[in-house]
Coordinates of C-alpha atoms in Angstrom, one line a residue:
M201 CA 20.5 13.1 -85.9
T202 CA 20.7 9.2 -85.2
M203 CA 24.5 10.2 -83.9
T204 CA 22.7 12.8 -81.7
Q205 CA 20.3 10.5 -80.4
D206 CA 22.9 8.2 -79.8
V207 CA 25.1 10.5 -78.0
A208 CA 22.2 11.3 -75.6
T209 CA 21.1 8.2 -74.8
A210 CA 24.6 7.2 -74.0
A211 CA 24.7 10.6 -72.0
G212 CA 21.3 9.5 -70.2
S213 CA 22.6 6.1 -69.6
E214 CA 25.8 7.4 -68.0
K215 CA 24.0 9.5 -65.9
Q216 CA 21.6 6.8 -64.6
K217 CA 24.7 5.0 -63.8
Q218 CA 26.3 7.9 -61.8
A219 CA 22.9 8.2 -59.9
G220 CA 22.7 4.3 -59.1
L221 CA 26.5 4.4 -58.2
L222 CA 25.6 7.5 -55.8
L223 CA 22.7 5.7 -53.9
R224 CA 24.2 2.5 -53.2
G225 CA 27.2 4.6 -52.1
L226 CA 25.1 6.4 -49.7
R227 CA 23.5 3.3 -48.6
H228 CA 26.9 1.5 -48.0
H229 CA 27.9 4.6 -46.2
R230 CA 25.0 3.8 -43.6
L231 CA 25.8 0.3 -42.9
P232 CA 28.6 0.4 -40.7
G233 CA 26.2 2.5 -38.3
L234 CA 23.3 0.5 -38.7
G235 CA 25.3 -2.7 -38.3
L236 CA 26.7 -1.2 -34.9
A237 CA 23.2 -0.3 -33.8
A238 CA 22.2 -4.0 -34.4
V239 CA 25.1 -5.3 -32.2
A240 CA 24.2 -2.9 -29.8
V241 CA 20.4 -4.1 -29.9
A242 CA 21.4 -7.4 -29.2
V243 CA 23.4 -6.7 -26.1
A244 CA 21.2 -4.9 -24.8
W245 CA 18.8 -7.5 -25.3
L246 CA 20.9 -10.0 -23.7
I247 CA 21.6 -7.7 -20.7
H248 CA 18.0 -7.4 -20.3
A249 CA 17.6 -10.8 -20.3
A250 CA 20.1 -11.4 -17.8
V251 CA 18.8 -8.8 -15.7
P252 CA 15.1 -8.1 -16.2
A253 CA 15.1 -5.0 -13.8
L254 CA 17.2 -3.0 -16.4
P255 CA 14.9 -1.8 -19.2
F256 CA 15.6 -2.8 -22.4
L257 CA 15.5 0.7 -23.7
T258 CA 17.0 1.9 -21.3
V259 CA 20.3 -0.4 -21.5
S260 CA 20.5 0.4 -25.3
V261 CA 20.7 4.3 -24.4
I262 CA 23.5 3.6 -22.0
L263 CA 25.3 1.3 -24.8
G264 CA 25.1 4.5 -27.0
I265 CA 26.2 6.8 -24.4
L266 CA 29.3 4.6 -23.4
S267 CA 30.1 4.0 -27.3
A268 CA 30.1 7.7 -27.8
N269 CA 32.7 8.2 -24.9
L270 CA 35.0 5.1 -24.4
P271 CA 38.2 5.6 -26.2
G272 CA 38.8 3.4 -28.9
I273 CA 35.3 3.3 -30.7
S274 CA 34.3 7.2 -30.0
A275 CA 36.1 8.3 -33.2
A276 CA 34.5 5.8 -35.2
V277 CA 31.3 6.7 -33.5
E278 CA 31.7 10.2 -34.7
G279 CA 32.8 9.4 -37.9
V280 CA 32.4 6.3 -40.2
M281 CA 29.4 5.1 -38.1
Q282 CA 27.7 8.5 -37.8
P283 CA 25.7 8.2 -40.9
G284 CA 23.8 5.0 -40.0
L285 CA 23.5 5.8 -36.2
V286 CA 21.9 9.3 -37.5
L287 CA 19.4 7.2 -40.0
A288 CA 18.5 4.9 -37.0
A289 CA 17.9 7.9 -34.5
K290 CA 15.7 9.6 -36.7
R291 CA 13.6 7.0 -38.7
F292 CA 13.4 4.0 -36.8
M293 CA 12.2 6.6 -33.6
R294 CA 9.4 7.4 -36.1
L295 CA 8.5 3.9 -37.1
G296 CA 8.7 2.5 -33.8
I297 CA 5.9 5.5 -32.8
V298 CA 3.9 4.3 -35.6
L299 CA 3.6 0.5 -34.0
L300 CA 3.4 1.7 -30.7
G301 CA -0.3 2.6 -31.5
L302 CA -1.0 -1.1 -31.8
K303 CA -0.5 -1.4 -27.9
L304 CA -3.6 0.8 -27.4
S305 CA -7.2 0.0 -27.8
L306 CA -9.9 3.0 -27.0
I307 CA -12.5 0.0 -25.6
D308 CA -9.6 -0.5 -22.5
V309 CA -9.4 3.4 -22.4
A310 CA -12.9 4.1 -22.2
A311 CA -13.5 1.2 -19.3
L312 CA -11.4 3.6 -17.3
G313 CA -14.3 6.0 -17.0
W314 CA -14.7 9.6 -17.6
T315 CA -13.4 10.6 -14.0
T316 CA -10.2 8.5 -14.3
L317 CA -9.8 9.7 -18.2
G318 CA -10.0 13.4 -16.6
I319 CA -7.5 12.6 -13.9
V320 CA -4.7 11.1 -16.4
A321 CA -5.3 14.1 -19.0
G322 CA -5.1 16.3 -16.0
I323 CA -1.8 15.1 -15.1
V324 CA -0.5 15.3 -18.6
L325 CA -1.3 18.7 -19.0
F326 CA -0.2 20.1 -16.0
T327 CA 3.2 18.4 -16.1
F328 CA 3.1 19.5 -19.9
A329 CA 2.8 23.4 -18.9
G330 CA 4.7 23.2 -15.8
T331 CA 8.0 21.8 -17.6
I332 CA 7.8 24.6 -20.0
L333 CA 7.4 27.2 -17.4
L334 CA 10.1 25.6 -15.5
G335 CA 12.2 25.1 -18.7
K336 CA 11.5 28.8 -19.8
A337 CA 12.3 30.0 -16.1
L338 CA 15.6 28.2 -16.1
R339 CA 16.4 29.8 -19.7
L340 CA 16.8 26.5 -21.3
P341 CA 17.9 26.9 -24.6
G342 CA 16.1 26.4 -28.1
D343 CA 13.3 23.7 -28.3
E344 CA 14.8 22.0 -24.8
P345 CA 11.7 23.3 -22.8
V346 CA 8.9 21.8 -24.9
L347 CA 10.8 18.2 -25.5
L348 CA 11.3 18.2 -21.9
A349 CA 7.8 18.6 -21.2
A350 CA 6.5 16.2 -24.1
G351 CA 9.2 13.2 -22.5
F352 CA 8.1 14.0 -18.7
S353 CA 4.4 14.3 -19.1
I354 CA 3.8 11.6 -21.8
C355 CA 6.1 9.0 -22.8
G356 CA 9.5 9.4 -22.5
A357 CA 11.7 9.4 -25.5
S358 CA 9.1 8.6 -27.9
A359 CA 7.2 11.6 -27.1
I360 CA 10.3 13.7 -27.3
G361 CA 10.8 12.2 -30.9
A362 CA 7.3 12.7 -32.1
M363 CA 7.5 16.1 -30.7
S364 CA 10.8 17.1 -32.2
G365 CA 9.3 16.2 -35.7
V366 CA 7.0 19.2 -35.0
T367 CA 9.6 21.5 -33.9
K368 CA 12.1 20.6 -36.5
T369 CA 14.7 19.8 -33.9
D370 CA 18.0 18.5 -35.4
H371 CA 18.4 15.0 -33.7
R372 CA 21.1 16.3 -31.7
G373 CA 18.9 18.5 -29.9
T374 CA 17.2 15.5 -28.6
V375 CA 20.0 14.1 -27.0
V376 CA 20.1 16.3 -23.7
P377 CA 16.2 15.8 -23.1
I378 CA 16.2 12.1 -24.1
A379 CA 19.3 11.6 -21.8
L380 CA 17.7 13.3 -18.5
V381 CA 14.2 11.4 -19.0
T382 CA 15.5 8.2 -19.2
L383 CA 17.9 8.9 -16.0
C384 CA 15.0 10.1 -14.5
G385 CA 13.0 7.0 -15.5
T386 CA 15.7 5.0 -14.4
L387 CA 15.9 6.3 -11.0
A388 CA 12.2 5.7 -10.6
I389 CA 13.0 1.9 -10.7
G390 CA 14.5 1.9 -7.7
I391 CA 13.0 5.0 -5.7
L392 CA 9.1 4.5 -6.0
P393 CA 9.1 1.0 -5.0
A394 CA 10.8 2.2 -2.0
L395 CA 8.3 5.1 -1.4
S396 CA 5.2 2.6 -1.5
G397 CA 5.4 1.7 2.1
P398 CA 6.3 4.9 3.8
L399 CA 3.3 6.2 1.6
G400 CA 0.5 3.6 2.6
L401 CA 0.0 2.6 -1.0
D402 CA -1.4 -0.7 -1.6
A403 CA -0.6 -2.8 -5.0
A404 CA -3.4 -1.1 -6.9
K405 CA -2.7 2.7 -5.7
F406 CA 1.1 1.7 -6.4
G407 CA 0.5 0.5 -9.9
Y408 CA -1.5 3.4 -10.7
W409 CA 1.0 5.9 -9.2
V410 CA 3.7 4.2 -11.5
G411 CA 1.9 4.4 -14.7
A412 CA 1.0 8.1 -14.1
S413 CA 4.6 9.3 -13.6
V414 CA 7.0 7.3 -14.9
H415 CA 7.9 8.1 -18.4
D416 CA 8.8 5.2 -20.7
V417 CA 6.8 1.9 -21.0
G418 CA 9.7 -0.3 -20.2
Q419 CA 10.5 1.5 -17.3
V420 CA 6.8 1.6 -15.9
V421 CA 6.9 -2.4 -16.3
A422 CA 10.1 -2.6 -14.1
T423 CA 9.1 -0.4 -11.4
A424 CA 5.3 -1.8 -10.9
Q425 CA 6.0 -5.4 -11.5
T426 CA 8.2 -4.8 -8.0
A427 CA 4.6 -4.8 -6.5
G428 CA 2.8 -8.0 -8.1
T429 CA 0.6 -8.6 -11.1
T430 CA -2.2 -6.2 -9.7
A431 CA -0.1 -3.4 -9.6
L432 CA 1.4 -4.2 -13.0
A433 CA -2.2 -4.4 -14.7
G434 CA -3.0 -1.0 -13.1
A435 CA 0.3 0.6 -14.1
L436 CA 0.0 -0.3 -17.7
V437 CA -3.6 0.9 -18.4
I438 CA -3.0 4.2 -16.9
K439 CA 0.3 4.5 -18.8
L440 CA -1.0 3.5 -22.0
T441 CA -3.7 6.0 -21.6
R442 CA -1.2 8.6 -20.9
V443 CA 0.4 7.3 -24.5
L444 CA -2.8 8.0 -25.9
M445 CA -2.4 11.6 -25.1
L446 CA 0.7 12.0 -27.7
A447 CA -1.5 12.8 -30.6
P448 CA -3.6 15.3 -29.5
M449 CA -0.6 17.0 -27.5
V450 CA 1.7 16.7 -31.0
T451 CA -1.1 18.0 -33.0
G452 CA -1.6 21.1 -30.5
A453 CA 1.9 21.7 -31.2
A454 CA 1.9 21.6 -34.6
L455 CA -1.0 24.3 -34.4
V456 CA 1.0 26.8 -32.4
Q457 CA 4.1 25.9 -34.6
R458 CA 2.0 27.0 -37.5
Y459 CA 0.6 30.2 -35.7
R460 CA 3.8 31.5 -34.9
R461 CA 5.6 30.7 -37.8
G462 CA 2.4 31.9 -40.2
R463 CA 2.7 35.7 -38.2
A464 CA 6.5 35.5 -39.1
S465 CA 6.0 34.9 -42.6
S466 CA 3.5 37.9 -43.1
G467 CA 1.6 35.4 -45.8
T468 CA 4.8 35.2 -48.2
E469 CA 4.6 31.8 -50.2
E470 CA 8.3 31.0 -49.2
A471 CA 7.3 30.6 -45.4
D472 CA 4.0 29.3 -45.9
A473 CA 5.7 26.3 -47.5
K474 CA 7.9 25.7 -44.6
L475 CA 5.1 25.4 -42.2
P476 CA 5.1 22.3 -40.4
P477 CA 1.9 19.9 -41.1
L478 CA -0.6 19.8 -38.8
I479 CA -0.4 16.2 -38.3
P480 CA 2.9 14.7 -39.0
L481 CA 2.9 11.7 -41.2
F482 CA 4.0 9.2 -38.4
V483 CA 1.8 10.6 -36.0
A484 CA -1.0 10.0 -38.4
G485 CA 0.1 6.5 -38.8
F486 CA 0.3 6.4 -34.8
M487 CA -3.3 7.1 -34.9
A488 CA -4.3 4.6 -37.6
M489 CA -2.7 1.7 -35.7
I490 CA -4.9 2.8 -32.6
V491 CA -7.6 2.4 -34.7
V492 CA -6.8 -0.7 -36.1
R493 CA -6.1 -2.2 -32.5
T494 CA -9.4 -1.2 -31.6
F495 CA -11.8 -2.4 -34.5
V496 CA -9.9 -5.3 -36.3
I497 CA -9.2 -8.1 -34.7
L498 CA -5.7 -9.0 -35.1
P499 CA -4.1 -12.4 -34.6
H500 CA -2.3 -12.4 -30.8
V501 CA 1.1 -13.4 -33.0
A502 CA 0.6 -10.6 -35.1
L503 CA 0.4 -8.3 -32.3
E504 CA 3.6 -10.1 -30.7
V505 CA 5.9 -9.6 -34.0
A506 CA 4.6 -5.8 -33.9
A507 CA 5.6 -5.2 -30.2
T508 CA 9.0 -7.3 -30.6
A509 CA 9.5 -4.9 -34.0
Q510 CA 8.7 -2.1 -31.9
E511 CA 11.0 -2.3 -29.1
L512 CA 13.8 -3.0 -31.5
L513 CA 13.3 -0.2 -33.7
L514 CA 13.0 2.3 -30.6
A515 CA 16.2 0.4 -29.2
A516 CA 18.0 1.1 -32.3
A517 CA 16.9 4.5 -32.4
L518 CA 18.0 5.2 -28.4
F519 CA 21.3 3.8 -29.1
G520 CA 21.8 6.4 -32.2
L521 CA 20.6 9.3 -29.9
G522 CA 23.0 8.1 -27.0
A523 CA 25.9 7.7 -29.5
S524 CA 25.4 11.7 -29.9
V525 CA 26.0 12.2 -26.2
Q526 CA 29.4 13.7 -25.0
V527 CA 29.4 13.4 -21.2
R528 CA 32.1 15.8 -20.8
S529 CA 29.9 18.7 -22.5
L530 CA 26.6 17.5 -21.3
L531 CA 27.8 18.1 -17.7
Q532 CA 29.5 21.4 -18.4
T533 CA 26.3 22.9 -20.4
S534 CA 23.2 21.2 -19.2
G535 CA 23.3 22.2 -15.5
R536 CA 19.9 24.1 -15.9
A537 CA 18.4 21.2 -17.7
I538 CA 19.1 18.7 -15.4
L539 CA 17.6 20.9 -12.7
A540 CA 14.6 21.2 -14.8
A541 CA 14.3 17.7 -15.5
M542 CA 14.6 16.8 -11.7
L543 CA 11.9 19.4 -10.7
S544 CA 9.7 18.2 -13.4
W545 CA 10.0 14.6 -12.1
G546 CA 9.3 15.7 -8.7
F547 CA 6.3 17.8 -9.8
I548 CA 4.8 14.7 -12.0
A549 CA 5.7 12.6 -8.9
V550 CA 3.8 14.7 -6.5
L551 CA 0.7 15.4 -9.1
A552 CA 0.3 11.5 -9.9
F553 CA 0.4 10.5 -6.3
I554 CA -2.6 13.1 -5.5
G555 CA -4.6 12.1 -8.6
V556 CA -4.4 8.6 -8.1
Q557 CA -5.9 8.8 -4.8
F558 CA -9.3 9.6 -6.6
I559 CA -9.0 6.5 -9.1
Q560 CA -11.3 3.7 -7.5
D561 CA -9.8 0.4 -6.6
G562 CA -12.1 -1.4 -9.4
T563 CA -9.9 0.3 -12.4
P564 CA -8.8 -2.4 -14.8

């Protein structure tokens, strides 16, 4: 009996040792990709510091795309680096979305007034619905219509990452929407300031227009600051109000997914178990951070640290996603997606321009 127990104990110890070795192996397996992402984030930060007009997150995506397409490094990116890059693309994106909530205060949003809130919500909803219709009309595959809609209407790559958590889209399926929303947001940095004069927009109105139509927060800052601090302040408060729409839009998408899968399942237990959560955990975390920022007085240094961590996490995630982009195949297979993105970008720009004409100049 004692010998049997000794054998069982030894077998158990051996299994635990093997499990530990496997876990450490998996962790080490991810280290090369995570290390590459860390280096790329540092390089992106240096480039942004040298050329502030280039948003930090945009540079991160570009570096990822370059790493996947330049001879010499592309093989490593598709091989030994891939596990770490996939981890960065999925997990870091969600952590960054959670911390994004600390940039939003419901008090600041309420100060806009019901008219402005209604205008911003209307822009988001109409752009979201319009982009989905465009995507379906152009027969975009899979979840591309809804992912493009989220990116262009709400907050760029962060919204695409959040929506993909509900649609259960593989991280490679988010590559095309993120690449396109990044492209259009980058183009906006040069095009929108050039249009402000011909359109007769003063600094305040220009800021509102930028905040209501440009996708990523960093791109909003880079675009609006060309017209001064008044434009930048207005752009940020309008943009962050759009970001607030992330939670209800994702929750609404989850409801639709549950309804569709529920009908398809015919009530079977196996299918019911696959229903997406009504509110994904990271979106609940995003909402919790908004509540914390609204009702808890946080030290300025804590907010600065959180903002820095959020940008670093998103930069690493976007580098990982960019490293999945094969430019040749993207150009060959995504012509309709490019057309849908350009039309959606033009749609939100026109819609936002009309909407901000009704926002009073006194908006903070």
